[in-house]
Coordinates of C-alpha atoms in Angstrom, one line a residue:
M1 CA 12.0 -0.1 -3.4
G2 CA 14.1 -1.3 -6.3
R3 CA 13.6 -1.2 -10.1
G4 CA 10.6 -3.2 -11.3
K5 CA 8.5 -3.0 -8.2
K6 CA 5.1 -1.5 -8.8
H7 CA 2.8 0.0 -6.2
K8 CA -0.8 1.0 -6.2
L9 CA -1.2 4.7 -5.7
A10 CA -4.6 6.4 -5.0
V11 CA -4.4 10.1 -5.4
V12 CA -7.3 11.9 -3.7
A13 CA -7.8 15.6 -4.5
A14 CA -8.4 17.8 -1.5
T15 CA -11.9 19.2 -1.4
G16 CA -11.5 22.1 0.9
N17 CA -14.6 21.1 2.9
E18 CA -12.8 20.5 6.2
R19 CA -14.9 20.1 9.3
P20 CA -15.3 23.3 11.3
L21 CA -13.1 23.6 14.4
K22 CA -16.2 23.6 16.7
S23 CA -17.0 20.0 15.6
A24 CA -13.6 18.6 15.9
K25 CA -14.0 16.8 19.2
V26 CA -14.1 13.0 19.0
P27 CA -17.3 11.5 20.4
Q28 CA -17.0 9.7 23.8
R29 CA -16.2 6.0 23.6
A30 CA -19.2 4.0 24.9
D31 CA -17.5 0.6 25.0
P32 CA -13.7 0.7 25.3
I33 CA -12.8 -2.6 23.6
V34 CA -13.7 -4.4 20.4
R35 CA -12.9 -8.1 21.0
I36 CA -12.4 -10.4 18.1
N37 CA -11.6 -14.1 18.3
V38 CA -10.2 -15.8 15.2
P39 CA -11.8 -19.2 15.1
S40 CA -9.2 -20.7 12.7
P41 CA -5.7 -19.7 13.7
S42 CA -3.4 -19.0 10.8
S43 CA -0.3 -21.0 10.2
S44 CA 1.1 -18.4 7.9
S45 CA 4.5 -16.9 8.4
L46 CA 4.7 -13.2 7.7
P47 CA 8.1 -11.8 6.5
L48 CA 9.0 -8.4 7.9
S49 CA 7.9 -6.6 4.8
Q50 CA 4.3 -7.9 5.2
I51 CA 3.8 -7.2 8.9
S52 CA 1.2 -4.5 8.6
P53 CA -2.4 -3.8 9.7
S54 CA -3.8 -4.9 6.3
N55 CA -2.4 -8.3 7.0
L56 CA -2.9 -8.6 10.7
F57 CA -6.6 -7.7 10.9
P58 CA -8.9 -10.6 10.1
E59 CA -11.5 -10.3 7.3
S60 CA -14.3 -10.0 9.9
H61 CA -12.8 -6.8 11.1
N62 CA -10.5 -5.8 8.2
L63 CA -8.5 -2.7 7.9
K64 CA -11.3 -0.7 6.2
K65 CA -13.7 -1.6 9.0
F66 CA -11.2 -0.9 11.6
L67 CA -10.5 2.6 10.3
A68 CA -14.2 3.4 9.9
S69 CA -15.5 2.2 13.3
T70 CA -12.6 1.6 15.7
F71 CA -9.6 3.7 15.1
R72 CA -9.2 6.5 17.6
K73 CA -12.5 5.5 19.2
K74 CA -11.9 2.1 20.9
A75 CA -9.3 -0.5 21.7
C76 CA -9.2 -3.6 19.6
H77 CA -8.0 -7.1 20.6
I78 CA -7.4 -9.7 17.9
K79 CA -7.0 -13.1 19.7
G80 CA -6.1 -16.4 18.3
A81 CA -4.6 -15.3 14.9
K82 CA -1.3 -17.0 15.9
Y83 CA 0.7 -15.6 13.0
N84 CA 4.3 -16.7 12.9
F85 CA 6.9 -14.0 12.7
P86 CA 10.3 -15.6 12.0
S87 CA 11.6 -12.2 10.9
L88 CA 11.1 -11.0 14.5
D89 CA 12.9 -13.9 16.2
H90 CA 15.9 -11.8 16.9
L91 CA 13.8 -9.4 19.0
T92 CA 13.1 -12.1 21.6
D93 CA 16.8 -12.6 22.2
R94 CA 17.6 -10.1 25.0
S95 CA 21.3 -9.9 24.3
L96 CA 20.8 -9.3 20.5
L97 CA 18.0 -6.8 21.2
Y98 CA 19.9 -4.8 23.7
N99 CA 23.1 -4.7 21.6
N100 CA 21.3 -3.6 18.4
T101 CA 18.6 -1.2 19.7
S102 CA 17.9 2.1 18.1
S103 CA 17.9 3.6 21.6
D104 CA 21.0 5.3 23.1
A105 CA 20.8 2.9 26.0
V106 CA 18.4 0.4 27.5
H107 CA 15.8 1.6 30.0
V108 CA 15.4 -0.5 33.1
W109 CA 12.4 0.0 35.4
I110 CA 12.9 -0.1 39.1
K111 CA 10.0 0.1 41.5
D112 CA 10.4 2.5 44.4
S113 CA 10.0 0.4 47.5
G114 CA 9.0 3.4 49.7
I115 CA 6.7 5.6 47.6
S116 CA 3.1 4.6 46.7
N117 CA 1.3 6.1 43.8
S118 CA -1.4 8.2 45.6
S119 CA -2.9 9.4 42.3
N120 CA -3.7 5.8 41.5
S121 CA -5.1 4.7 44.9
N122 CA -7.5 2.3 43.2
S123 CA -4.6 0.2 42.0
S124 CA -3.3 -2.7 44.1
N125 CA 0.5 -3.0 44.5
S126 CA 0.8 0.5 43.2
K127 CA 4.3 1.9 43.3
L128 CA 6.0 4.6 41.4
L129 CA 8.7 3.6 38.9
H130 CA 12.2 4.8 38.3
S131 CA 13.5 4.6 34.8
I132 CA 17.3 4.3 34.6
M133 CA 19.4 4.0 31.4
V134 CA 22.1 1.3 31.4
P135 CA 24.4 -0.3 28.7
P136 CA 23.4 -3.6 27.2
D137 CA 25.4 -5.9 29.4
Q138 CA 24.0 -4.4 32.6
A139 CA 20.5 -4.5 31.2
T140 CA 20.8 -8.3 30.5
I141 CA 21.9 -8.9 34.1
L142 CA 19.2 -6.7 35.7
N143 CA 16.5 -8.4 33.6
A144 CA 17.7 -12.0 34.0
H145 CA 18.8 -11.9 37.6
G146 CA 17.1 -8.9 39.1
N147 CA 13.7 -9.4 37.7
H148 CA 13.6 -5.9 36.3
A149 CA 11.5 -5.2 33.2
T150 CA 13.2 -3.3 30.4
Y151 CA 12.3 -1.1 27.5
C152 CA 14.3 -0.1 24.3
R153 CA 13.6 0.4 20.7
A154 CA 13.9 -2.2 18.0
P155 CA 17.0 -2.2 15.7
P156 CA 16.8 0.6 13.1
E157 CA 16.4 -1.6 10.1
T158 CA 13.4 -3.3 11.7
E159 CA 11.9 -0.1 13.0
A160 CA 12.0 1.7 9.6
V161 CA 10.1 -1.1 7.8
L162 CA 7.4 -1.6 10.4
V163 CA 6.8 2.2 11.0
Q164 CA 6.5 2.8 7.3
N165 CA 4.1 -0.2 6.8
F166 CA 1.9 1.0 9.6
L167 CA 1.9 4.6 8.6
N168 CA 1.0 3.6 5.1
D169 CA -1.9 1.5 6.1
I170 CA -3.3 3.7 8.8
G171 CA -2.7 6.9 6.8
I172 CA -1.2 8.9 9.7
G173 CA 0.8 11.8 8.2
C174 CA -0.4 10.7 4.8
G175 CA 2.2 7.9 5.2
R176 CA 5.0 10.3 4.9
Y177 CA 8.0 9.1 7.0
D178 CA 11.7 9.7 7.3
P179 CA 13.5 7.2 9.6
D180 CA 16.4 9.6 9.9
G181 CA 14.1 12.1 11.7
G182 CA 13.7 14.6 8.9
N183 CA 10.8 17.0 8.4
E184 CA 8.0 14.5 8.0
W185 CA 4.3 14.4 8.8
G186 CA 4.3 10.9 10.2
R187 CA 6.6 9.5 12.8
G188 CA 6.9 6.3 14.8
E189 CA 8.9 4.0 17.0
V190 CA 9.0 0.3 17.6
E191 CA 9.1 -0.2 21.3
M192 CA 10.3 -3.5 22.8
F193 CA 9.2 -4.4 26.3
V194 CA 10.9 -7.3 28.0
G195 CA 8.5 -8.0 30.8
T196 CA 9.2 -9.9 34.0
T197 CA 6.7 -11.9 36.0
N198 CA 4.4 -9.7 38.2
H199 CA 5.9 -6.4 36.8
L200 CA 3.2 -3.7 36.9
T201 CA 3.1 -0.6 34.8
D202 CA 0.5 1.5 36.5
W203 CA -2.3 3.7 35.1
H204 CA -1.2 6.2 32.5
F205 CA -2.1 7.1 28.9
D206 CA -0.1 7.9 25.7
F207 CA -0.4 10.5 23.0
Q208 CA 0.5 7.9 20.3
E209 CA -1.7 5.4 18.5
N210 CA -0.3 2.0 19.6
F211 CA -0.3 -1.4 17.9
T212 CA 1.1 -4.2 20.0
I213 CA 2.1 -7.7 18.9
Q214 CA 2.8 -10.1 21.8
L215 CA 5.8 -12.1 20.7
S216 CA 6.0 -14.2 23.9
G217 CA 4.7 -14.3 27.4
V218 CA 1.3 -13.1 28.7
K219 CA 0.1 -9.7 29.9
K220 CA -3.1 -8.5 31.5
W221 CA -4.2 -5.1 30.3
T222 CA -6.8 -3.0 32.2
V223 CA -8.2 0.0 30.3
R224 CA -10.6 2.8 30.9
K225 CA -11.9 5.4 28.4
S226 CA -10.7 9.0 28.7
T227 CA -12.2 12.4 28.6
L228 CA -9.5 13.5 26.2
S229 CA -9.3 13.4 22.4
S230 CA -6.2 13.8 20.3
P231 CA -3.9 14.5 23.3
V232 CA -0.7 16.5 22.7
L233 CA 1.3 14.7 25.4
G234 CA 0.8 11.6 27.4
V235 CA 0.1 11.5 31.2
T236 CA 2.4 9.4 33.3
P237 CA 1.6 9.6 37.0
H238 CA 3.2 6.1 37.4
Y239 CA 6.7 7.5 36.9
L240 CA 8.7 9.2 39.6
N241 CA 9.5 12.3 37.5
N242 CA 8.0 15.5 38.8
S243 CA 9.5 17.6 36.0
V244 CA 6.9 16.5 33.4
V245 CA 3.8 17.0 35.5
E246 CA 3.1 20.6 34.7
G247 CA 3.4 20.2 31.0
Q248 CA 1.3 17.1 31.0
I249 CA -1.5 18.8 32.9
L250 CA -1.4 21.9 30.7
S251 CA -1.6 19.9 27.5
A252 CA -4.4 17.7 28.8
K253 CA -6.5 20.8 29.8
L254 CA -6.5 21.8 26.1
S255 CA -9.0 19.0 25.5
D256 CA -10.6 18.8 29.0
P257 CA -10.4 21.9 31.2
S258 CA -11.6 19.9 34.2
F259 CA -8.8 17.3 33.8
T260 CA -7.0 16.3 37.0
Y261 CA -3.8 14.3 37.4
T262 CA -5.5 11.2 38.6
T263 CA -7.0 8.1 37.1
P264 CA -10.8 8.4 36.8
A265 CA -12.6 6.0 39.1
S266 CA -14.5 3.2 37.5
S267 CA -18.1 4.1 36.7
P268 CA -20.8 3.6 34.0
D269 CA -19.3 6.5 32.2
F270 CA -15.7 5.2 32.7
P271 CA -16.0 1.4 32.7
T272 CA -13.0 -0.7 33.5
E273 CA -12.3 -3.6 31.1
E274 CA -9.6 -6.3 31.3
I275 CA -8.1 -8.5 28.6
I276 CA -5.4 -11.1 28.5
V277 CA -2.9 -10.8 25.7
G278 CA -1.0 -13.9 24.8
P279 CA 1.6 -15.0 22.2
G280 CA 0.5 -14.1 18.6
D281 CA -2.2 -11.7 19.7
F282 CA -2.6 -8.3 18.1
W283 CA -3.8 -5.4 20.3
Y284 CA -4.6 -1.8 19.4
F285 CA -5.2 0.9 22.0
P286 CA -5.8 4.6 21.0
A287 CA -4.2 7.7 22.1
G288 CA -5.6 9.1 25.4
M289 CA -6.9 5.8 26.7
W290 CA -6.0 5.1 30.3
H291 CA -4.3 1.7 30.8
K292 CA -2.2 -0.3 33.2
V293 CA -0.3 -3.5 32.3
E294 CA 0.7 -6.5 34.4
T295 CA 3.0 -9.2 33.2
I296 CA 1.6 -12.6 34.1
E297 CA 4.2 -14.6 32.3
A298 CA 7.6 -13.2 31.4
G299 CA 8.0 -12.4 27.7
V300 CA 8.5 -9.9 25.0
S301 CA 6.0 -7.6 23.4
M302 CA 6.5 -5.3 20.5
N303 CA 4.6 -2.0 20.2
I304 CA 4.4 0.0 17.0
S305 CA 3.8 3.5 18.3
L306 CA 2.6 6.0 15.7
M307 CA 2.4 9.8 15.9
G308 CA 2.2 12.6 13.5
R309 CA 1.8 16.3 12.9
C310 CA -1.6 17.8 13.6
Y311 CA -3.7 20.0 11.3
A312 CA -2.8 23.1 13.3
D313 CA 0.9 22.5 12.5
I314 CA 0.6 22.1 8.7
Y315 CA -1.9 24.9 8.4
C316 CA 0.2 27.3 10.4
E317 CA 3.3 26.4 8.4
G318 CA 1.4 26.9 5.1
L319 CA 0.1 30.2 6.3
A320 CA 3.7 31.2 7.4
A321 CA 4.9 30.4 3.9
A322 CA 2.3 32.6 2.4
L323 CA 2.9 35.4 4.8
R324 CA 6.6 35.4 4.2
K325 CA 5.9 36.6 0.6
E326 CA 5.0 40.0 2.1
D327 CA 7.8 42.3 3.2
G328 CA 6.2 43.3 6.5
W329 CA 5.7 39.7 7.8
R330 CA 9.4 39.0 7.2
E331 CA 10.5 41.8 9.5
V332 CA 12.4 40.8 12.7
V333 CA 10.3 41.5 15.8
V334 CA 11.5 44.8 17.3
D335 CA 10.2 46.6 20.4
D336 CA 11.5 50.2 19.8
L337 CA 9.8 51.9 22.7
E338 CA 12.3 54.8 22.5
N339 CA 10.6 55.9 19.3
G340 CA 7.1 54.8 20.2
K341 CA 7.1 51.7 18.0
S342 CA 6.0 48.7 20.0
A343 CA 6.2 45.1 18.7
V344 CA 2.5 44.6 19.6
G345 CA 1.6 47.7 17.6
R346 CA 3.5 46.5 14.5
L347 CA 1.9 43.0 14.7
G348 CA -1.5 44.6 15.0
E349 CA -0.8 46.7 11.8
L350 CA 0.2 43.5 9.9
I351 CA -2.9 41.6 11.1
K352 CA -5.1 44.5 10.1
G353 CA -3.5 44.6 6.7
L354 CA -4.7 41.1 6.0
D355 CA -8.2 42.6 5.8
G356 CA -9.8 39.2 6.1
R357 CA -7.9 37.7 3.3
R358 CA -7.8 33.9 3.2
L359 CA -4.2 33.3 2.0
V360 CA -4.2 29.5 1.8
E361 CA -6.6 26.7 1.1
A362 CA -6.5 23.1 2.1
N363 CA -5.5 21.8 -1.4
M364 CA -2.6 24.2 -1.5
I365 CA -1.1 22.5 1.5
I366 CA -2.2 18.9 1.1
T367 CA -1.4 18.2 -2.6
P368 CA -1.9 14.9 -4.4
A369 CA 1.9 14.3 -4.3
V370 CA 1.9 14.4 -0.5
S371 CA 0.6 10.9 -0.6
I372 CA 3.1 9.6 -3.2
R373 CA 4.6 6.9 -0.9
R374 CA 1.3 5.5 0.4
T375 CA 0.6 2.0 -0.9
V376 CA -2.7 1.5 0.9
V377 CA -5.5 4.1 0.8
E378 CA -9.0 3.4 2.0
G379 CA -11.1 2.9 -1.1
G380 CA -8.0 1.6 -2.9
G381 CA -7.4 1.8 -6.6
G382 CA -5.1 4.0 -8.6
D383 CA -2.7 3.4 -11.3
E384 CA 0.5 1.3 -11.3
V385 CA 3.6 3.5 -11.2
E386 CA 7.1 2.2 -11.5
D387 CA 9.4 3.6 -8.9
E388 CA 12.2 5.9 -10.2
D389 CA 15.5 4.1 -9.5
E390 CA 18.6 6.2 -9.4
E391 CA 21.2 3.6 -9.6
E392 CA 22.7 4.2 -13.0
D393 CA 22.7 7.3 -15.2
E394 CA 22.5 5.3 -18.5
E395 CA 19.5 3.3 -17.3
E396 CA 17.7 6.4 -16.1
E397 CA 18.1 8.2 -19.3
E398 CA 16.6 5.2 -21.2
D399 CA 13.6 5.4 -18.9
G400 CA 13.1 9.2 -19.3
F401 CA 14.3 10.0 -15.8
V402 CA 17.5 11.9 -15.2
D403 CA 19.8 11.0 -12.3
I404 CA 20.3 14.0 -10.2
S405 CA 22.3 12.8 -7.3
S406 CA 24.6 14.6 -4.9
S407 CA 28.3 14.2 -5.8
D408 CA 29.2 13.3 -2.2
E409 CA 26.9 10.3 -2.0
S410 CA 27.2 6.9 -3.6
D411 CA 24.6 5.8 -6.0
S412 CA 23.2 3.3 -3.6
D413 CA 23.1 5.9 -0.8
A414 CA 21.2 8.3 -3.0
S415 CA 18.7 5.6 -4.0
D416 CA 18.2 4.5 -0.4
S417 CA 17.6 8.1 0.7
A418 CA 15.0 8.7 -2.0
E419 CA 13.2 5.4 -1.1
S420 CA 13.1 5.9 2.6
S421 CA 12.1 9.5 2.7
P422 CA 8.9 10.7 1.0
D423 CA 10.3 14.2 1.5
S424 CA 13.2 13.5 -0.8
T425 CA 13.3 14.9 -4.3
I426 CA 10.8 13.6 -6.8
Y427 CA 12.2 13.2 -10.3
I428 CA 9.7 13.8 -13.1
D429 CA 10.0 13.7 -16.9
M430 CA 7.1 16.0 -17.9
S431 CA 7.1 14.7 -21.5
A432 CA 6.0 11.3 -20.2
P433 CA 2.3 10.7 -19.6
C434 CA 1.1 11.5 -16.1
P435 CA -0.7 8.4 -14.7
H436 CA -2.7 10.3 -12.2
S437 CA -6.2 11.8 -12.7
V438 CA -6.7 14.7 -10.3
L439 CA -8.6 17.3 -12.3
K440 CA -12.2 17.9 -11.3
G441 CA -12.8 20.4 -14.0
S442 CA -15.4 22.5 -12.2
G443 CA -13.4 25.6 -11.3
K444 CA -10.4 27.7 -12.4
L445 CA -6.8 26.7 -12.2
I446 CA -4.6 29.1 -10.2
R447 CA -0.9 29.0 -9.4
N448 CA -0.4 27.7 -5.8
P449 CA 0.9 30.7 -3.8
L450 CA 2.9 28.2 -1.8
C451 CA 4.8 27.0 -4.9
Q452 CA 8.2 28.3 -6.0
I453 CA 9.8 27.3 -9.3
L454 CA 13.5 27.8 -10.2
K455 CA 15.3 27.1 -13.4
E456 CA 18.2 24.9 -12.6
E457 CA 20.6 27.4 -14.2
E458 CA 19.7 29.8 -11.4
I459 CA 21.1 27.3 -8.9
N460 CA 24.1 26.1 -10.8
S461 CA 25.3 28.9 -13.0
Y462 CA 27.4 30.8 -10.4
F463 CA 29.5 27.8 -9.2
S464 CA 29.6 26.3 -12.7
S465 CA 31.3 29.5 -14.0
L466 CA 33.8 29.4 -11.1
T467 CA 34.7 25.8 -11.7
K468 CA 34.3 26.0 -15.5
G469 CA 31.6 23.3 -15.4
K470 CA 33.7 20.8 -13.6
T471 CA 31.6 20.8 -10.4
K472 CA 28.8 18.2 -10.2
T473 CA 25.8 19.7 -8.7
K474 CA 22.4 18.7 -7.4
T475 CA 20.8 19.3 -10.7
K476 CA 22.1 19.4 -14.3
N477 CA 21.0 19.5 -17.9
S478 CA 21.2 16.3 -19.7
K479 CA 20.3 14.8 -23.1
T480 CA 17.8 12.0 -23.5
Q481 CA 17.3 10.3 -26.8
G482 CA 19.0 13.2 -28.6
K483 CA 16.8 15.9 -27.1
K484 CA 18.1 18.7 -25.0
I485 CA 16.6 18.6 -21.5
V486 CA 15.9 21.6 -19.3
S487 CA 15.3 21.1 -15.6
F488 CA 13.1 23.1 -13.2
V489 CA 13.2 22.8 -9.4
V490 CA 9.8 22.9 -7.8
N491 CA 9.2 23.5 -4.1
I492 CA 5.7 23.4 -2.6
N493 CA 5.2 25.0 0.9
Y494 CA 8.8 26.0 1.5
A495 CA 8.2 27.8 4.8
G496 CA 11.8 28.3 5.8
R497 CA 10.9 27.3 9.3
D498 CA 14.5 27.7 10.5
I499 CA 16.2 30.6 8.8
H500 CA 19.6 29.2 9.9
D501 CA 19.0 25.9 8.2
N502 CA 19.1 26.1 4.5
D503 CA 17.5 22.7 3.9
F504 CA 15.2 22.2 0.9
N505 CA 13.7 19.2 2.8
K506 CA 11.7 21.8 4.7
A507 CA 9.4 21.9 1.7
T508 CA 6.4 19.7 1.8
T509 CA 7.3 18.5 -1.7
R510 CA 10.5 19.1 -3.8
A511 CA 10.6 17.9 -7.4
V512 CA 13.0 18.2 -10.3
V513 CA 11.0 18.4 -13.5
T514 CA 12.8 17.8 -16.8
V515 CA 11.2 18.8 -20.1
P516 CA 12.5 18.8 -23.7
L517 CA 13.7 22.3 -24.7
N518 CA 11.2 24.3 -26.7
S519 CA 8.5 21.7 -26.3
P520 CA 4.9 22.5 -25.3
E521 CA 5.8 21.3 -21.8
H522 CA 8.8 23.6 -21.7
Q523 CA 6.6 26.6 -22.7
F524 CA 4.1 25.6 -20.0
M525 CA 6.8 25.6 -17.3
I526 CA 8.2 28.9 -18.5
A527 CA 4.6 30.4 -18.3
L528 CA 4.3 29.1 -14.8
W529 CA 7.8 30.4 -13.9
Y530 CA 7.2 33.9 -15.1
Q531 CA 3.6 34.3 -14.2
P532 CA 3.1 33.1 -10.7
S533 CA -0.3 34.8 -10.3
T534 CA -1.9 33.4 -13.5
Q535 CA -5.5 32.4 -13.3
M536 CA -7.2 31.1 -16.4
D537 CA -10.0 28.7 -17.3
N538 CA -9.1 25.1 -17.7
A539 CA -10.0 25.2 -21.4
F540 CA -7.2 27.7 -22.1
Y541 CA -4.5 25.3 -21.0
F542 CA -6.0 22.4 -22.9
E543 CA -6.3 24.6 -26.1
Q544 CA -2.6 25.3 -25.8
K545 CA -1.9 21.5 -25.7
F546 CA -0.6 21.6 -22.2
E547 CA -2.6 18.6 -21.1
V548 CA 0.4 16.6 -19.9
G549 CA 1.9 19.6 -18.1
I550 CA -1.4 20.4 -16.4
K551 CA -1.7 16.9 -14.9
W552 CA 1.8 16.9 -13.6
A553 CA 1.4 20.4 -12.2
L554 CA -1.9 19.5 -10.5
W555 CA -0.4 16.3 -9.0
L556 CA 2.6 18.2 -7.6
G557 CA 0.4 21.1 -6.4
V558 CA 1.9 23.7 -8.7
L559 CA -1.6 24.4 -9.9
V560 CA -4.7 24.0 -7.8
E561 CA -8.4 24.3 -8.6
T562 CA -10.5 26.9 -7.1
E563 CA -14.3 27.6 -7.3
S564 CA -13.9 31.3 -7.0

């Protein structure tokens, strides 16, 4: 995202009224497929940057309707749209695809000629599959001359754009994505299936949310609803791989204790439906839905497979960050039986010491800034915000943003990193107006216990003194329009999940906030820095002329509103 591009941002404050755990189960799906025929096929060509759910769903079942009535409940087949995808032409060339895949190797499926899939006895021609990994040249031969279907991921530059687009639109992980595999809430892969005529991938289900575009060829999909909701793992009885069975059964039984490692027979409760997916069709099927796929006409299909972290993950990590502020919870687990001190006894003491305290709230973990990179939010709206570009120090200073790049990265690398990863540092000039409105005004403002603020001198002073100021560091003071600038480093929810990995990207949000020295904003940051437990009425902050600072602090999650 370069200079000058503007994006709609809708910041929604967390309410704290999350659904109780006992009501979390997704209702059973009554009809497994929503079928939509597009009467007037589009002749439009979509560039890569515009291939997203908001552009692929027709107006009759647009993205908002899909998210409200279909997502995670039913499959959805969009037939007849016939979009042209010239930016994806390279994916239908097997040699180009295999040689530029993000995968370490190409997976080739080989049907076992002697072993039938007894768990899927209601399938005809049911054989277990072997998956072998081969280099690109061998994959080309096996696919073209051996009639073996293949699987690999799309090239990285294609995958990064498509996964980000789909995460943004669907909202999985709040649209937060790092294509380099960093600590993000949303993840995804673009899977490329090169099907051969009569190839059958037998009954199984996935834990991902899947969006398929049929680029060429024709496939028949057969689906059945499942008893599972929000599965942790997929179930793959069609693969000849016994090592995964135990884990798949255990994870499935989290949702359905009566789950067995077989496909449910067709019945009124588990109806079987078939669809034919042809070139240009768009097809969604949810996590946990049983399906089998037969290639009728050889061709290539592209599946954008989305996954993300669950609420249990982010809540436990936020709770861990809060607990680590207390000495006892940071103790290493020790079972000292010789002195009558057991690990279980010590843990019991710590739990009892909580005395029913609720250490973290929802809006302390999911702050408005978490959704900074989302460009589509249901309900829409928001203010236009110009992206912070880090290409040139001089230009940044003119815009009120300070370049704070690592010395071992080129300017372009630093810019690319910041753009591709929402977990990268956010750079804020607190003297500039905050375009976001997130204050409800009904409660008190408290310092987020998951927030840590450092003055940049704390980070840089030691090495600066050793090198006599010659070392370029992650953060630095600067001058903007003749004003002395002081920088603060803000981390929200730094849980330190791996004590051997000193990586600030473990934080949910990391920001470098610059303010003019001795300005009201500077005094505001100092107050926050020295008084981490401050709780005051909203009116106090506004009386002290801290309006700008409050808005930025609320947006970042430094301050949160509480009703108590």
